[in-house]
Each structure stands twice: as structure tokens, then as C-alpha cells.
Amino acid sequence: INASAARALARSARKPENRKILNEQYAEKMLIFLLLSDDDETKAAAAHALSVMAESVFSQDAIRNYG
């Protein structure tokens, strides 16, 4: 379920307006938490979602602060 949620966030974050909304809802914090998962599929999906989110300067700052 976590991997599916992270993949859904990655798809949604492709649009800049969605990245802004996701940033306002602390999506980066949740994705960083998923990187600690024991499940490799979840880790991979979270890393991919973070890479998509990182296209936004606001998300870059959030990732830096949470990571």
C-alpha cells in the first residue's frame, strides 16, 4: 500500500501546481519517512516521488530540512 501511495504522489507531482499543494501538506516528510521502510519497493517508490517533488525549489528546501 505504501509503495502504491508513493507512486501516486509521484504521478501527481508531475504538475507544478500539484507539487505546491503536496508541499503544503508535508508530502516530502511522509516520503522521507517511507525511505526508512524495510520494503525495497516502498523505498524505491518514495525515492522516485522525492525526485519528482525536488523539481520544486520549495520541495528542495523541505527535503533538505526533513532529511
Short mmCIF file of C-alpha atoms in Angstrom, two decimals:
data_model
loop_
_atom_site.label_atom_id
_atom_site.label_comp_id
_atom_site.label_asym_id
_atom_site.label_seq_id
_atom_site.Cartn_x
_atom_site.Cartn_y
_atom_site.Cartn_z
CA ILE A 1 0.00 0.00 0.00
CA ASN A 2 2.81 2.44 0.87
CA ALA A 3 4.57 1.86 -2.46
CA SER A 4 1.31 2.46 -4.31
CA ALA A 5 0.74 5.69 -2.41
CA ALA A 6 4.26 6.90 -3.18
CA ARG A 7 3.78 6.08 -6.88
CA ALA A 8 0.50 8.00 -6.86
CA LEU A 9 2.26 11.01 -5.30
CA ALA A 10 4.97 10.83 -7.95
CA ARG A 11 2.36 10.86 -10.73
CA SER A 12 0.53 13.74 -9.13
CA ALA A 13 3.72 15.73 -8.55
CA ARG A 14 4.46 15.89 -12.27
CA LYS A 15 2.32 19.03 -12.41
CA PRO A 16 3.83 22.10 -10.72
CA GLU A 17 0.52 23.18 -9.19
CA ASN A 18 0.17 19.75 -7.56
CA ARG A 19 3.74 19.90 -6.22
CA LYS A 20 2.80 23.13 -4.44
CA ILE A 21 -0.25 21.53 -2.84
CA LEU A 22 1.72 18.42 -1.86
CA ASN A 23 4.41 20.61 -0.33
CA GLU A 24 1.79 22.46 1.72
CA GLN A 25 0.61 19.07 3.03
CA TYR A 26 4.14 17.97 4.04
CA ALA A 27 4.31 15.18 1.46
CA GLU A 28 8.11 15.31 1.47
CA LYS A 29 8.18 14.48 5.18
CA MET A 30 5.99 11.41 4.63
CA LEU A 31 8.10 10.28 1.67
CA ILE A 32 11.31 10.63 3.67
CA PHE A 33 9.70 8.50 6.38
CA LEU A 34 8.91 5.85 3.73
CA LEU A 35 12.61 5.70 2.84
CA LEU A 36 13.08 4.03 6.24
CA SER A 37 10.78 1.17 5.25
CA ASP A 38 12.01 -2.42 5.26
CA ASP A 39 10.33 -2.93 1.88
CA ASP A 40 12.61 -2.18 -1.09
CA GLU A 41 9.66 -1.46 -3.40
CA THR A 42 8.39 1.18 -0.98
CA LYS A 43 11.85 2.74 -0.70
CA ALA A 44 12.22 2.88 -4.47
CA ALA A 45 8.78 4.42 -4.97
CA ALA A 46 9.42 7.01 -2.25
CA ALA A 47 12.81 7.91 -3.74
CA HIS A 48 11.24 8.34 -7.16
CA ALA A 49 8.46 10.52 -5.75
CA LEU A 50 11.02 12.67 -3.94
CA SER A 51 12.98 13.11 -7.15
CA VAL A 52 9.85 14.36 -8.91
CA MET A 53 8.97 16.62 -5.98
CA ALA A 54 12.53 18.01 -5.98
CA GLU A 55 11.81 19.80 -9.25
CA SER A 56 10.27 22.48 -7.00
CA VAL A 57 12.52 24.83 -5.03
CA PHE A 58 10.04 24.69 -2.15
CA SER A 59 10.24 20.91 -2.08
CA GLN A 60 14.04 21.03 -2.26
CA ASP A 61 14.03 23.17 0.87
CA ALA A 62 11.58 20.84 2.61
CA ILE A 63 13.62 17.76 1.69
CA ARG A 64 16.76 19.45 2.99
CA ASN A 65 15.02 20.37 6.25
CA TYR A 66 13.39 16.98 6.85
CA GLY A 67 16.27 14.88 5.60
#
